[in-house]
Each structure stands twice: as structure tokens, then as C-alpha cells.
mmCIF file of C-alpha atoms in Angstrom:
data_model
loop_
_atom_site.group_PDB
_atom_site.id
_atom_site.type_symbol
_atom_site.label_atom_id
_atom_site.label_comp_id
_atom_site.label_asym_id
_atom_site.label_seq_id
_atom_site.Cartn_x
_atom_site.Cartn_y
_atom_site.Cartn_z
ATOM 1 C CA LYS A 271 0.000 0.000 0.000
ATOM 2 C CA ALA A 272 1.508 3.320 -1.035
ATOM 3 C CA GLY A 273 2.215 5.809 1.712
ATOM 4 C CA VAL A 274 1.472 9.520 1.829
ATOM 5 C CA THR A 275 2.912 11.221 -1.244
ATOM 6 C CA GLN A 276 3.931 14.857 -1.241
ATOM 7 C CA THR A 277 5.001 16.837 -4.287
ATOM 8 C CA PRO A 278 7.280 18.490 -5.007
ATOM 9 C CA ARG A 279 10.013 17.358 -2.596
ATOM 10 C CA TYR A 280 11.974 20.590 -2.913
ATOM 11 C CA LEU A 281 10.969 24.080 -3.932
ATOM 12 C CA ILE A 282 12.807 27.376 -4.119
ATOM 13 C CA LYS A 283 10.835 30.620 -4.295
ATOM 14 C CA THR A 284 11.475 34.311 -3.742
ATOM 15 C CA ARG A 285 9.773 36.697 -1.365
ATOM 16 C CA GLY A 286 6.347 37.860 -2.493
ATOM 17 C CA GLN A 287 5.645 34.830 -4.666
ATOM 18 C CA GLN A 288 3.014 32.229 -3.922
ATOM 19 C CA VAL A 289 3.319 28.452 -3.779
ATOM 20 C CA THR A 290 1.051 25.402 -3.908
ATOM 21 C CA LEU A 291 2.014 22.104 -2.293
ATOM 22 C CA SER A 292 0.266 18.830 -2.990
ATOM 23 C CA CYS A 293 -0.500 15.801 -0.830
ATOM 24 C CA SER A 294 -1.983 12.431 -1.807
ATOM 25 C CA PRO A 295 -3.116 10.478 1.250
ATOM 26 C CA ILE A 296 -2.915 6.745 1.799
ATOM 27 C CA SER A 297 -5.654 5.021 -0.189
ATOM 28 C CA GLY A 298 -8.867 4.959 1.852
ATOM 29 C CA HIS A 299 -7.785 7.731 4.208
ATOM 30 C CA ARG A 300 -10.187 10.638 4.302
ATOM 31 C CA SER A 301 -8.496 13.012 6.740
ATOM 32 C CA VAL A 302 -5.475 15.120 5.791
ATOM 33 C CA SER A 303 -3.505 17.398 8.114
ATOM 34 C CA TRP A 304 -0.669 19.800 7.376
ATOM 35 C CA TYR A 305 2.245 20.740 9.624
ATOM 36 C CA GLN A 306 5.139 23.173 9.358
ATOM 37 C CA GLN A 307 8.513 22.093 10.740
ATOM 38 C CA THR A 308 11.286 24.614 11.444
ATOM 39 C CA PRO A 309 14.399 24.359 13.629
ATOM 40 C CA GLY A 310 13.187 27.184 15.876
ATOM 41 C CA GLN A 311 9.499 26.409 16.312
ATOM 42 C CA GLY A 312 9.512 22.663 15.795
ATOM 43 C CA LEU A 313 6.376 21.012 14.428
ATOM 44 C CA GLN A 314 3.340 23.264 14.266
ATOM 45 C CA PHE A 315 -0.158 22.348 13.158
ATOM 46 C CA LEU A 316 -1.521 24.253 10.177
ATOM 47 C CA PHE A 317 -4.927 22.733 9.412
ATOM 48 C CA GLU A 318 -6.912 19.526 9.041
ATOM 49 C CA TYR A 319 -9.399 18.539 6.370
ATOM 50 C CA PHE A 320 -11.997 15.793 6.383
ATOM 51 C CA SER A 321 -14.517 15.167 3.623
ATOM 52 C CA GLU A 322 -13.501 18.388 1.853
ATOM 53 C CA THR A 323 -14.192 20.492 4.967
ATOM 54 C CA GLN A 324 -11.635 22.248 7.129
ATOM 55 C CA ARG A 325 -12.170 20.776 10.599
ATOM 56 C CA ASN A 326 -9.390 22.424 12.551
ATOM 57 C CA LYS A 327 -6.982 25.311 12.081
ATOM 58 C CA GLY A 328 -3.725 26.311 13.759
ATOM 59 C CA ASN A 329 -2.410 29.793 14.554
ATOM 60 C CA PHE A 330 -1.096 30.819 11.170
ATOM 61 C CA PRO A 331 -1.893 33.966 9.176
ATOM 62 C CA GLY A 332 -4.486 33.960 6.421
ATOM 63 C CA ARG A 333 -1.696 33.718 3.808
ATOM 64 C CA PHE A 334 -1.759 30.005 4.560
ATOM 65 C CA SER A 335 -4.747 28.214 3.092
ATOM 66 C CA GLY A 336 -5.680 24.764 1.978
ATOM 67 C CA ARG A 337 -8.329 22.640 0.413
ATOM 68 C CA GLN A 338 -9.287 19.027 -0.021
ATOM 69 C CA PHE A 339 -10.757 17.427 -3.097
ATOM 70 C CA SER A 340 -13.413 14.740 -3.387
ATOM 71 C CA ASN A 341 -10.709 12.065 -3.834
ATOM 72 C CA SER A 342 -9.194 13.195 -0.480
ATOM 73 C CA ARG A 343 -6.118 14.695 -2.111
ATOM 74 C CA SER A 344 -5.170 18.001 -0.544
ATOM 75 C CA GLU A 345 -3.304 21.127 -1.484
ATOM 76 C CA MET A 346 -1.965 23.934 0.635
ATOM 77 C CA ASN A 347 -1.215 27.395 -0.654
ATOM 78 C CA VAL A 348 0.991 30.094 0.769
ATOM 79 C CA SER A 349 0.691 33.565 -0.733
ATOM 80 C CA THR A 350 3.035 36.550 -0.453
ATOM 81 C CA LEU A 351 5.909 34.387 0.711
ATOM 82 C CA GLU A 352 8.183 35.654 3.484
ATOM 83 C CA LEU A 353 11.678 34.516 4.436
ATOM 84 C CA GLY A 354 10.247 32.989 7.614
ATOM 85 C CA ASP A 355 8.091 30.614 5.560
ATOM 86 C CA SER A 356 11.196 28.564 4.758
ATOM 87 C CA ALA A 357 10.429 25.201 6.324
ATOM 88 C CA LEU A 358 9.652 21.547 5.817
ATOM 89 C CA TYR A 359 5.918 21.184 5.180
ATOM 90 C CA LEU A 360 4.548 17.820 6.205
ATOM 91 C CA CYS A 361 1.268 16.256 5.286
ATOM 92 C CA ALA A 362 -0.322 13.456 7.303
ATOM 93 C CA SER A 363 -3.329 11.294 6.581
ATOM 94 C CA SER A 364 -5.594 9.150 8.727
ATOM 95 C CA LEU A 365 -8.674 7.033 8.138
ATOM 96 C CA SER A 366 -10.937 9.599 9.754
ATOM 97 C CA ASP A 367 -10.657 12.648 11.990
ATOM 98 C CA GLY A 368 -11.186 10.705 15.209
ATOM 99 C CA ARG A 369 -8.684 11.061 18.030
ATOM 100 C CA ASN A 370 -8.022 7.328 17.958
ATOM 101 C CA GLN A 371 -6.849 7.434 14.359
ATOM 102 C CA PRO A 372 -3.048 7.602 14.054
ATOM 103 C CA GLN A 373 -1.689 10.026 11.496
ATOM 104 C CA HIS A 374 0.776 8.777 8.887
ATOM 105 C CA PHE A 375 3.210 11.286 7.441
ATOM 106 C CA GLY A 376 4.745 11.859 4.032
ATOM 107 C CA ASP A 377 8.375 12.848 3.498
ATOM 108 C CA GLY A 378 7.494 16.504 3.196
ATOM 109 C CA THR A 379 8.145 19.393 0.845
ATOM 110 C CA ARG A 380 11.193 21.488 1.711
ATOM 111 C CA LEU A 381 10.429 25.094 0.817
ATOM 112 C CA SER A 382 13.266 27.602 0.667
ATOM 113 C CA ILE A 383 12.572 31.317 0.281
ATOM 114 C CA LEU A 384 15.325 33.516 -1.151
ATOM 115 C CA GLY B 979 -3.274 24.940 26.682
ATOM 116 C CA GLU B 980 -1.308 22.012 25.425
ATOM 117 C CA ASP B 981 2.428 21.675 25.902
ATOM 118 C CA VAL B 982 4.729 18.694 25.399
ATOM 119 C CA GLU B 983 8.252 18.629 26.818
ATOM 120 C CA GLN B 984 11.132 16.308 25.961
ATOM 121 C CA SER B 985 14.833 16.286 26.714
ATOM 122 C CA LEU B 986 16.735 17.325 23.597
ATOM 123 C CA PHE B 987 19.597 14.821 23.517
ATOM 124 C CA LEU B 988 20.303 11.202 24.474
ATOM 125 C CA SER B 989 23.463 9.254 23.759
ATOM 126 C CA VAL B 990 23.756 5.491 24.301
ATOM 127 C CA ARG B 991 26.058 2.659 23.373
ATOM 128 C CA GLU B 992 25.004 0.048 20.853
ATOM 129 C CA GLY B 993 23.281 -2.856 22.584
ATOM 130 C CA ASP B 994 22.177 -0.793 25.591
ATOM 131 C CA SER B 995 18.578 0.253 26.264
ATOM 132 C CA SER B 996 17.455 3.801 25.466
ATOM 133 C CA VAL B 997 14.761 5.571 27.441
ATOM 134 C CA ILE B 998 13.233 8.760 26.035
ATOM 135 C CA ASN B 999 10.986 10.725 28.365
ATOM 136 C CA CYS B 1000 8.119 13.103 27.681
ATOM 137 C CA THR B 1001 5.692 15.140 29.770
ATOM 138 C CA TYR B 1002 2.438 16.664 28.577
ATOM 139 C CA THR B 1003 -0.083 19.054 30.059
ATOM 140 C CA ASP B 1004 -3.452 18.391 28.404
ATOM 141 C CA SER B 1005 -5.375 16.246 30.863
ATOM 142 C CA SER B 1006 -7.960 15.503 28.186
ATOM 143 C CA SER B 1007 -5.371 13.771 25.995
ATOM 144 C CA THR B 1008 -6.674 10.359 25.082
ATOM 145 C CA TYR B 1009 -4.010 9.160 22.682
ATOM 146 C CA LEU B 1010 -0.248 9.658 22.912
ATOM 147 C CA TYR B 1011 2.118 8.919 20.059
ATOM 148 C CA TRP B 1012 5.781 8.312 19.354
ATOM 149 C CA TYR B 1013 7.234 9.205 15.971
ATOM 150 C CA LYS B 1014 10.750 8.781 14.544
ATOM 151 C CA GLN B 1015 12.362 11.139 12.045
ATOM 152 C CA GLU B 1016 15.518 10.288 10.141
ATOM 153 C CA PRO B 1017 17.517 12.930 8.226
ATOM 154 C CA GLY B 1018 15.721 14.161 5.130
ATOM 155 C CA ALA B 1019 12.598 12.140 5.854
ATOM 156 C CA GLY B 1020 9.153 12.654 7.263
ATOM 157 C CA LEU B 1021 7.803 11.255 10.517
ATOM 158 C CA GLN B 1022 7.426 7.515 10.929
ATOM 159 C CA LEU B 1023 4.760 6.367 13.371
ATOM 160 C CA LEU B 1024 6.399 4.007 15.868
ATOM 161 C CA THR B 1025 3.653 3.286 18.360
ATOM 162 C CA TYR B 1026 0.813 4.878 20.295
ATOM 163 C CA ILE B 1027 -0.990 4.298 23.550
ATOM 164 C CA PHE B 1028 -4.494 4.969 24.760
ATOM 165 C CA SER B 1029 -4.735 6.853 28.022
ATOM 166 C CA ASN B 1030 -6.503 4.021 29.849
ATOM 167 C CA MET B 1031 -3.424 1.840 29.390
ATOM 168 C CA ASP B 1032 -0.239 2.117 31.408
ATOM 169 C CA MET B 1033 2.031 0.012 29.241
ATOM 170 C CA LYS B 1034 2.280 -1.170 25.666
ATOM 171 C CA GLN B 1035 4.982 -3.416 24.203
ATOM 172 C CA ASP B 1036 5.768 -3.850 20.529
ATOM 173 C CA GLN B 1037 8.889 -5.912 19.784
ATOM 174 C CA ARG B 1038 11.863 -3.813 20.998
ATOM 175 C CA LEU B 1039 9.665 -0.871 21.951
ATOM 176 C CA THR B 1040 7.980 -0.412 25.335
ATOM 177 C CA VAL B 1041 5.786 2.581 26.113
ATOM 178 C CA LEU B 1042 5.016 3.466 29.719
ATOM 179 C CA LEU B 1043 2.311 5.961 30.637
ATOM 180 C CA ASN B 1044 1.833 7.568 34.049
ATOM 181 C CA LYS B 1045 -1.412 9.457 33.572
ATOM 182 C CA LYS B 1046 -1.372 10.933 37.079
ATOM 183 C CA ASP B 1047 1.998 12.607 36.444
ATOM 184 C CA LYS B 1048 1.295 13.113 32.703
ATOM 185 C CA HIS B 1049 4.562 11.335 31.930
ATOM 186 C CA LEU B 1050 5.232 9.133 28.922
ATOM 187 C CA SER B 1051 8.379 7.172 28.125
ATOM 188 C CA LEU B 1052 9.662 5.146 25.197
ATOM 189 C CA ARG B 1053 12.148 2.385 25.886
ATOM 190 C CA ILE B 1054 14.113 0.884 22.999
ATOM 191 C CA ALA B 1055 15.755 -2.419 23.913
ATOM 192 C CA ASP B 1056 19.056 -3.511 22.349
ATOM 193 C CA THR B 1057 19.546 -0.143 20.648
ATOM 194 C CA GLN B 1058 21.192 -0.317 17.222
ATOM 195 C CA THR B 1059 22.990 2.310 15.133
ATOM 196 C CA GLY B 1060 19.963 2.325 12.829
ATOM 197 C CA ASP B 1061 17.914 3.682 15.733
ATOM 198 C CA SER B 1062 19.851 6.958 15.595
ATOM 199 C CA ALA B 1063 17.229 9.592 14.770
ATOM 200 C CA ILE B 1064 15.017 12.262 16.318
ATOM 201 C CA TYR B 1065 12.118 10.903 18.365
ATOM 202 C CA PHE B 1066 8.964 12.957 18.846
ATOM 203 C CA CYS B 1067 6.331 12.535 21.482
ATOM 204 C CA ALA B 1068 2.878 13.858 20.533
ATOM 205 C CA GLU B 1069 -0.517 14.121 22.173
ATOM 206 C CA ARG B 1070 -3.919 14.401 20.608
ATOM 207 C CA GLY B 1071 -6.059 16.391 22.981
ATOM 208 C CA SER B 1072 -9.517 17.857 23.161
ATOM 209 C CA ASN B 1073 -9.082 19.941 20.005
ATOM 210 C CA TYR B 1074 -8.068 16.837 18.020
ATOM 211 C CA LYS B 1075 -4.844 18.327 16.637
ATOM 212 C CA LEU B 1076 -1.484 16.687 17.300
ATOM 213 C CA THR B 1077 0.813 18.684 19.587
ATOM 214 C CA PHE B 1078 4.458 17.656 19.359
ATOM 215 C CA GLY B 1079 7.436 17.988 21.644
ATOM 216 C CA LYS B 1080 10.653 19.503 20.262
ATOM 217 C CA GLY B 1081 12.110 16.032 19.708
ATOM 218 C CA THR B 1082 14.925 14.030 21.302
ATOM 219 C CA LEU B 1083 18.038 13.394 19.213
ATOM 220 C CA LEU B 1084 19.156 9.840 19.929
ATOM 221 C CA THR B 1085 22.780 9.082 19.094
ATOM 222 C CA VAL B 1086 23.881 5.456 19.194
ATOM 223 C CA ASN B 1087 27.630 4.950 19.532
ATOM 224 C CA PRO B 1088 29.227 1.706 18.302
#
């Protein structure tokens, strides 16, 4: 069974640009969550989607947005990129949004802002 | 609010046992997780424990939970060089999101 797939693996952008990251969950998983990982702040929750609806949101500015499609694939978008957005962005999927459902992570997209 | 604390570094010799400790604050946490991250990779789910359990064993891994003290530990028996990685403790509390500790860098010396 294929794991969580994130594309692209690496991305370089400049300040002010926007970026879209993609995540394909494990087959059959309907919940997708996004996290930002930086050396200073560690792993921080961005948002969670289930059945195309955002169920939960972390403390990030409105420049960070996401969506989920009917096939459970998800995208996240960051507009007006800032240097501080340089990070590893991780996507995780689970069968449902229940607390007893473990989240399985992809290898992430490493975003570098110049 | 939720907070998860872990020691940042642990160094052991190959063949010894490793014990990684974690404390959390959300008393409504029902599930607690351990993840492993190797360089350049995402997070690999190692094991998880439900809050009504106090111990869970899975091959070389043993998780101990002291709910009264909100303390969680991960013991790795017969630690190997391939176990060198960063280990994250995480809780899933009342708001359903995963809250992670800063991670413990485990170094295994031959």
C-alpha cells in the first residue's frame, strides 16, 4: 500500500511569490492534516481537512490556506511568501478525523525562500 | 493549553537500552504517540498508547504511561545504530490536533 505522497520534494521561491504544495493520502484515508517544521518552532499544526471540509486550524496567518478534493487529495497554498516561511511542510493522513486514528506522514516538501 | 516537553539529547552505546521521556499538560489527551524522524525524511509512526493503558509493548519498543503525572516514556531495547534519529512525542487532545514535543536526538555509539 503506497504511503502519503507529497510533491514536489523541494521548492525554491522568492519573497512575495506564492506556492502550492500537494498531498496524496494513503488510499482509503479521508483526513489530511498539514504541519510546518522549522528548527526554531519545531512542528506546528496548520490545518486539518476531512470530507472536503476544514475541521481544525492552527495559529497561522491567512496567507496560509488549503483545500481538499473529493478524492481526499489536498493542497496547501501560501501567498506573499516571506523569508520565515522557509520550512519543511509535512502532510499526514488518517482514516478519519477521530482522536483514535493515528496520522501517517509523508516525506514533506522542503520550501526555501530567497 | 497544550504543551509537550522532551529532553533534547540522548546518547547510548550500541546494545544498551534507550529511554526517552516526555511530559504533557493536556489532561484531556486520550491518545499519545511516538514518531521517529531520520535525516531528510518525514515522521514515521512508531507506536501509540491509549490513556486508559499504562504500558504497551511492541517488539523492541515499550511505552510506559503515568497518567497521574502526565509522563510518557519510550524504551528501545538492544539499541542499534539504525535507531539513531530524532524521536517525537505527541498528544492528541480535546481539540483533536497533534501537539508535538521539540524532539529528542538519539545518538547510538558503536
